[in-house]
Structures are given as structure tokens and as C-alpha cells.
mmCIF file of N, CA and C and ligand atoms in Angstrom:
data_model
loop_
_atom_site.group_PDB
_atom_site.id
_atom_site.type_symbol
_atom_site.label_atom_id
_atom_site.label_comp_id
_atom_site.label_asym_id
_atom_site.label_seq_id
_atom_site.Cartn_x
_atom_site.Cartn_y
_atom_site.Cartn_z
ATOM 1 N N MET Q 1444 0.843 -1.200 0.000
ATOM 2 C CA MET Q 1444 0.000 0.000 0.000
ATOM 3 C C MET Q 1444 0.884 1.257 0.000
ATOM 4 N N GLY Q 1445 2.005 1.207 0.744
ATOM 5 C CA GLY Q 1445 2.940 2.334 0.725
ATOM 6 C C GLY Q 1445 3.515 2.554 -0.660
ATOM 7 N N ALA Q 1446 3.818 1.467 -1.350
ATOM 8 C CA ALA Q 1446 4.351 1.570 -2.715
ATOM 9 C C ALA Q 1446 3.306 2.206 -3.640
ATOM 10 N N ARG Q 1447 2.047 1.806 -3.519
ATOM 11 C CA ARG Q 1447 0.996 2.417 -4.358
ATOM 12 C C ARG Q 1447 0.871 3.910 -4.078
ATOM 13 N N HIS Q 1448 1.051 4.302 -2.805
ATOM 14 C CA HIS Q 1448 0.918 5.716 -2.453
ATOM 15 C C HIS Q 1448 1.979 6.590 -3.116
ATOM 16 N N VAL Q 1449 3.136 6.016 -3.448
ATOM 17 C CA VAL Q 1449 4.151 6.788 -4.191
ATOM 18 C C VAL Q 1449 3.533 7.266 -5.503
ATOM 19 N N GLY Q 1450 2.760 6.390 -6.128
ATOM 20 C CA GLY Q 1450 2.090 6.739 -7.381
ATOM 21 C C GLY Q 1450 1.019 7.807 -7.217
ATOM 22 N N TYR Q 1451 0.536 7.999 -5.993
ATOM 23 C CA TYR Q 1451 -0.459 9.056 -5.724
ATOM 24 C C TYR Q 1451 0.223 10.388 -5.424
ATOM 25 N N GLY Q 1452 1.576 10.377 -5.420
ATOM 26 C CA GLY Q 1452 2.315 11.613 -5.129
ATOM 27 C C GLY Q 1452 2.576 11.826 -3.645
ATOM 28 N N VAL Q 1453 2.325 10.800 -2.832
ATOM 29 C CA VAL Q 1453 2.493 10.937 -1.380
ATOM 30 C C VAL Q 1453 3.976 10.874 -1.008
ATOM 31 N N LYS Q 1454 4.422 11.845 -0.189
ATOM 32 C CA LYS Q 1454 5.790 11.897 0.326
ATOM 33 C C LYS Q 1454 5.779 11.464 1.789
ATOM 34 N N ASP Q 1455 6.943 11.033 2.297
ATOM 35 C CA ASP Q 1455 7.039 10.588 3.690
ATOM 36 C C ASP Q 1455 6.461 11.617 4.666
ATOM 37 N N ALA Q 1456 6.748 12.895 4.414
ATOM 38 C CA ALA Q 1456 6.328 13.958 5.345
ATOM 39 C C ALA Q 1456 4.812 14.044 5.489
ATOM 40 N N HIS Q 1457 4.089 13.565 4.492
ATOM 41 C CA HIS Q 1457 2.626 13.652 4.544
ATOM 42 C C HIS Q 1457 2.015 12.743 5.616
ATOM 43 N N TYR Q 1458 2.754 11.691 5.985
ATOM 44 C CA TYR Q 1458 2.197 10.749 6.971
ATOM 45 C C TYR Q 1458 1.980 11.403 8.337
ATOM 46 N N ALA Q 1459 2.867 12.316 8.716
ATOM 47 C CA ALA Q 1459 2.711 12.996 10.010
ATOM 48 C C ALA Q 1459 1.454 13.870 10.004
ATOM 49 N N THR Q 1460 1.198 14.525 8.868
ATOM 50 C CA THR Q 1460 0.025 15.395 8.759
ATOM 51 C C THR Q 1460 -1.261 14.578 8.880
ATOM 52 N N VAL Q 1461 -1.303 13.444 8.172
ATOM 53 C CA VAL Q 1461 -2.489 12.583 8.214
ATOM 54 C C VAL Q 1461 -2.654 11.973 9.615
ATOM 55 N N GLY Q 1462 -1.546 11.589 10.241
ATOM 56 C CA GLY Q 1462 -1.620 11.033 11.599
ATOM 57 C C GLY Q 1462 -2.165 12.049 12.584
ATOM 58 N N ALA Q 1463 -1.716 13.294 12.476
ATOM 59 C CA ALA Q 1463 -2.206 14.353 13.372
ATOM 60 C C ALA Q 1463 -3.696 14.604 13.140
ATOM 61 N N ALA Q 1464 -4.123 14.565 11.872
ATOM 62 C CA ALA Q 1464 -5.544 14.770 11.548
ATOM 63 C C ALA Q 1464 -6.381 13.616 12.105
ATOM 64 N N LEU Q 1465 -5.861 12.404 12.011
ATOM 65 C CA LEU Q 1465 -6.575 11.237 12.541
ATOM 66 C C LEU Q 1465 -6.785 11.380 14.049
ATOM 67 N N LEU Q 1466 -5.713 11.738 14.774
ATOM 68 C CA LEU Q 1466 -5.824 11.870 16.229
ATOM 69 C C LEU Q 1466 -6.750 13.020 16.605
ATOM 70 N N ALA Q 1467 -6.702 14.113 15.841
ATOM 71 C CA ALA Q 1467 -7.585 15.256 16.122
ATOM 72 C C ALA Q 1467 -9.043 14.865 15.910
ATOM 73 N N MET Q 1468 -9.310 14.105 14.845
ATOM 74 C CA MET Q 1468 -10.671 13.649 14.562
ATOM 75 C C MET Q 1468 -11.169 12.732 15.687
ATOM 76 N N LEU Q 1469 -10.317 11.812 16.130
ATOM 77 C CA LEU Q 1469 -10.711 10.887 17.196
ATOM 78 C C LEU Q 1469 -10.992 11.644 18.487
ATOM 79 N N SER Q 1470 -10.146 12.622 18.791
ATOM 80 C CA SER Q 1470 -10.332 13.420 20.000
ATOM 81 C C SER Q 1470 -11.662 14.167 19.951
ATOM 82 N N GLU Q 1471 -11.959 14.750 18.785
ATOM 83 C CA GLU Q 1471 -13.177 15.542 18.619
ATOM 84 C C GLU Q 1471 -14.424 14.659 18.707
ATOM 85 N N THR Q 1472 -14.382 13.487 18.101
ATOM 86 C CA THR Q 1472 -15.581 12.651 18.051
ATOM 87 C C THR Q 1472 -15.760 11.793 19.309
ATOM 88 N N LEU Q 1473 -14.676 11.374 19.955
ATOM 89 C CA LEU Q 1473 -14.796 10.522 21.132
ATOM 90 C C LEU Q 1473 -14.915 11.304 22.429
ATOM 91 N N GLY Q 1474 -14.468 12.546 22.418
ATOM 92 C CA GLY Q 1474 -14.578 13.368 23.623
ATOM 93 C C GLY Q 1474 -13.872 12.727 24.806
ATOM 94 N N SER Q 1475 -14.606 12.595 25.933
ATOM 95 C CA SER Q 1475 -13.995 12.077 27.162
ATOM 96 C C SER Q 1475 -13.626 10.600 27.052
ATOM 97 N N ALA Q 1476 -14.167 9.906 26.054
ATOM 98 C CA ALA Q 1476 -13.799 8.501 25.854
ATOM 99 C C ALA Q 1476 -12.402 8.377 25.239
ATOM 100 N N PHE Q 1477 -11.875 9.504 24.741
ATOM 101 C CA PHE Q 1477 -10.527 9.495 24.158
ATOM 102 C C PHE Q 1477 -9.515 9.667 25.289
ATOM 103 N N THR Q 1478 -9.364 8.617 26.071
ATOM 104 C CA THR Q 1478 -8.486 8.641 27.248
ATOM 105 C C THR Q 1478 -7.018 8.546 26.806
ATOM 106 N N PRO Q 1479 -6.088 8.843 27.704
ATOM 107 C CA PRO Q 1479 -4.665 8.685 27.358
ATOM 108 C C PRO Q 1479 -4.351 7.272 26.852
ATOM 109 N N GLU Q 1480 -5.004 6.267 27.432
ATOM 110 C CA GLU Q 1480 -4.765 4.891 26.991
ATOM 111 C C GLU Q 1480 -5.232 4.698 25.546
ATOM 112 N N VAL Q 1481 -6.408 5.232 25.233
ATOM 113 C CA VAL Q 1481 -6.945 5.109 23.869
ATOM 114 C C VAL Q 1481 -6.056 5.881 22.894
ATOM 115 N N ARG Q 1482 -5.658 7.092 23.275
ATOM 116 C CA ARG Q 1482 -4.750 7.878 22.425
ATOM 117 C C ARG Q 1482 -3.458 7.098 22.158
ATOM 118 N N GLY Q 1483 -2.926 6.477 23.220
ATOM 119 C CA GLY Q 1483 -1.688 5.717 23.076
ATOM 120 C C GLY Q 1483 -1.841 4.547 22.117
ATOM 121 N N ALA Q 1484 -2.997 3.884 22.205
ATOM 122 C CA ALA Q 1484 -3.228 2.727 21.332
ATOM 123 C C ALA Q 1484 -3.326 3.165 19.870
ATOM 124 N N TRP Q 1485 -4.056 4.267 19.612
ATOM 125 C CA TRP Q 1485 -4.176 4.756 18.227
ATOM 126 C C TRP Q 1485 -2.834 5.264 17.695
ATOM 127 N N THR Q 1486 -2.071 5.916 18.573
ATOM 128 C CA THR Q 1486 -0.762 6.432 18.163
ATOM 129 C C THR Q 1486 0.158 5.271 17.779
ATOM 130 N N ALA Q 1487 0.115 4.198 18.572
ATOM 131 C CA ALA Q 1487 0.948 3.028 18.278
ATOM 132 C C ALA Q 1487 0.498 2.364 16.981
ATOM 133 N N LEU Q 1488 -0.815 2.246 16.788
ATOM 134 C CA LEU Q 1488 -1.331 1.618 15.568
ATOM 135 C C LEU Q 1488 -0.930 2.429 14.340
ATOM 136 N N TYR Q 1489 -1.186 3.735 14.373
ATOM 137 C CA TYR Q 1489 -0.853 4.558 13.211
ATOM 138 C C TYR Q 1489 0.646 4.508 12.933
ATOM 139 N N GLY Q 1490 1.447 4.562 14.000
ATOM 140 C CA GLY Q 1490 2.897 4.525 13.826
ATOM 141 C C GLY Q 1490 3.362 3.240 13.151
ATOM 142 N N ALA Q 1491 2.744 2.126 13.526
ATOM 143 C CA ALA Q 1491 3.117 0.842 12.925
ATOM 144 C C ALA Q 1491 2.762 0.819 11.440
ATOM 145 N N VAL Q 1492 1.565 1.319 11.102
ATOM 146 C CA VAL Q 1492 1.161 1.342 9.685
ATOM 147 C C VAL Q 1492 2.041 2.319 8.908
ATOM 148 N N GLU Q 1493 2.315 3.482 9.508
ATOM 149 C CA GLU Q 1493 3.162 4.503 8.869
ATOM 150 C C GLU Q 1493 4.551 3.926 8.554
ATOM 151 N N THR Q 1494 5.145 3.265 9.532
ATOM 152 C CA THR Q 1494 6.476 2.694 9.344
ATOM 153 C C THR Q 1494 6.466 1.653 8.228
ATOM 154 N N THR Q 1495 5.437 0.819 8.217
ATOM 155 C CA THR Q 1495 5.339 -0.241 7.206
ATOM 156 C C THR Q 1495 5.135 0.352 5.816
ATOM 157 N N MET Q 1496 4.262 1.372 5.725
ATOM 158 C CA MET Q 1496 4.002 1.985 4.412
ATOM 159 C C MET Q 1496 5.232 2.725 3.889
ATOM 160 N N LYS Q 1497 5.961 3.400 4.782
ATOM 161 C CA LYS Q 1497 7.175 4.111 4.347
ATOM 162 C C LYS Q 1497 8.215 3.111 3.839
ATOM 163 N N ALA Q 1498 8.301 1.957 4.478
ATOM 164 C CA ALA Q 1498 9.244 0.925 4.020
ATOM 165 C C ALA Q 1498 8.839 0.440 2.631
ATOM 166 N N GLY Q 1499 7.523 0.262 2.411
ATOM 167 C CA GLY Q 1499 7.040 -0.146 1.090
ATOM 168 C C GLY Q 1499 7.329 0.920 0.046
ATOM 169 N N ALA Q 1500 7.169 2.197 0.448
ATOM 170 C CA ALA Q 1500 7.434 3.306 -0.483
ATOM 171 C C ALA Q 1500 8.912 3.364 -0.852
ATOM 172 N N ALA Q 1501 9.776 3.124 0.134
ATOM 173 C CA ALA Q 1501 11.221 3.210 -0.100
ATOM 174 C C ALA Q 1501 11.710 2.111 -1.044
ATOM 175 N N ALA Q 1502 10.923 1.052 -1.172
ATOM 176 C CA ALA Q 1502 11.335 -0.096 -1.984
ATOM 177 C C ALA Q 1502 11.010 0.052 -3.460
ATOM 178 N N VAL Q 1503 10.331 1.150 -3.838
ATOM 179 C CA VAL Q 1503 10.004 1.339 -5.261
ATOM 180 C C VAL Q 1503 10.653 2.622 -5.777
ATOM 181 N N PRO Q 1504 10.913 2.705 -7.092
ATOM 182 C CA PRO Q 1504 11.514 3.911 -7.659
ATOM 183 C C PRO Q 1504 10.595 5.119 -7.522
ATOM 184 N N HIS Q 1505 11.173 6.307 -7.273
ATOM 185 C CA HIS Q 1505 10.394 7.544 -7.159
ATOM 186 C C HIS Q 1505 10.583 8.399 -8.398
HETATM 187 C C1 LIG B 2256 -1.782 5.012 7.594
HETATM 188 C C2 LIG B 2256 -1.827 5.811 6.523
HETATM 189 C C3 LIG B 2256 -2.686 5.572 5.305
HETATM 190 C C4 LIG B 2256 -3.563 4.565 5.022
HETATM 191 C C5 LIG B 2256 -3.949 3.361 5.891
HETATM 192 C C6 LIG B 2256 -4.104 4.832 3.692
HETATM 193 C C7 LIG B 2256 -5.001 4.023 3.022
HETATM 194 C C8 LIG B 2256 -5.407 4.197 1.708
HETATM 195 C C9 LIG B 2256 -6.156 3.248 0.920
HETATM 196 C C10 LIG B 2256 -6.646 1.904 1.439
HETATM 197 C C11 LIG B 2256 -6.322 3.785 -0.308
HETATM 198 C C12 LIG B 2256 -7.067 3.113 -1.484
HETATM 199 C C13 LIG B 2256 -6.130 2.772 -2.625
HETATM 200 C C14 LIG B 2256 -4.995 1.822 -2.242
HETATM 201 O O1 LIG B 2256 -5.179 0.880 -1.429
HETATM 202 O O2 LIG B 2256 -3.865 2.041 -2.749
HETATM 203 C C15 LIG B 2256 -5.697 5.087 -0.310
HETATM 204 C C16 LIG B 2256 -5.651 5.966 -1.373
HETATM 205 C C17 LIG B 2256 -5.078 7.226 -1.358
HETATM 206 N N1 LIG B 2256 -4.392 7.791 -0.306
HETATM 207 FE FE1 LIG B 2256 -3.968 6.896 1.427
HETATM 208 N N2 LIG B 2256 -3.548 6.001 3.222
HETATM 209 C C18 LIG B 2256 -2.685 6.485 4.165
HETATM 210 C C19 LIG B 2256 -1.919 7.629 4.089
HETATM 211 C C20 LIG B 2256 -2.014 8.586 3.106
HETATM 212 C C21 LIG B 2256 -1.301 9.837 3.090
HETATM 213 C C22 LIG B 2256 -0.283 10.282 4.140
HETATM 214 C C23 LIG B 2256 -1.687 10.499 1.975
HETATM 215 C C24 LIG B 2256 -1.256 11.883 1.527
HETATM 216 C C25 LIG B 2256 -1.631 12.965 2.198
HETATM 217 C C26 LIG B 2256 -2.631 9.651 1.268
HETATM 218 C C27 LIG B 2256 -3.225 9.925 0.069
HETATM 219 C C28 LIG B 2256 -3.959 9.041 -0.693
HETATM 220 C C29 LIG B 2256 -4.418 9.304 -2.052
HETATM 221 C C30 LIG B 2256 -4.185 10.598 -2.856
HETATM 222 C C31 LIG B 2256 -5.114 8.163 -2.468
HETATM 223 C C32 LIG B 2256 -5.780 7.933 -3.821
HETATM 224 C C33 LIG B 2256 -7.212 8.408 -3.772
HETATM 225 C C34 LIG B 2256 -7.899 8.198 -5.110
HETATM 226 O O3 LIG B 2256 -7.337 8.591 -6.136
HETATM 227 O O4 LIG B 2256 -8.990 7.614 -5.110
HETATM 228 N N3 LIG B 2256 -2.809 8.497 1.983
HETATM 229 N N4 LIG B 2256 -5.144 5.315 0.931
#
């Protein structure tokens, strides 16, 4: 999926922007249910996907 995103024009730096937007959306919609534990779990999940996608992107020509 990271490799396909290279074809969409996505750069590594864009992942931080999307991750921040995801966390902001979750905070806004979950309100008080967005506890530090929940934030930590989403941050870890996004980070794992981000790392994997960047590795896939790095493996294809730009
Ligand atoms: C964890 C991070 C991300 C996930 C899970 C994700 C997931 C997806 C999926 C499932 C698709 C459908 C096509 C495909 O599978 O190749 C897609 C398309 C796309 N994504 Fe992402 N994406 C992520 C990050 C980003 C970022 C950082 C950008 C750039 C700001 C981005 C821009 C796009 C664009 C432009 C498309 C094509 C939309 C279209 O032409 O229909 N994505 N993404």
C-alpha cells in the first residue's frame, strides 16, 4: 500500500500530517472517551502502519 501511495504523489512527510488529523478527529468525536490509553493505542497503531508503508514506499523507484 505504501508503494501504491508513491504513485499518488504521497511523500514521507505527509504521513505525520495525516496522523495528526486522525488523532484530532478521534479526539473531537470521542470526547472524554478518548483517554490517554486510547490515544496511546491509536498512536501506536498509526505509527506501525506509517512505518510499514514508508518501508514499502522506499522499496520502489520515485
Ligand atoms: C496510515 C496511513 C494511510 C492509510 C492506511 C491509507 C489508506 C489508503 C487506501 C486503502 C487507499 C485506497 C487505494 C490503495 O489501497 O492504494 C488510499 C488511497 C489514497 N491515499 Fe492513502 N492512506 C494512508 C496515508 C495517506 C497519506 C499520508 C496520503 C497523503 C496525504 C494519502 C493519500 C492518498 C491518495 C491521494 C489516495 C488515492 C485516492 C484516489 O485517487 O482515489 N494516503 N489510501
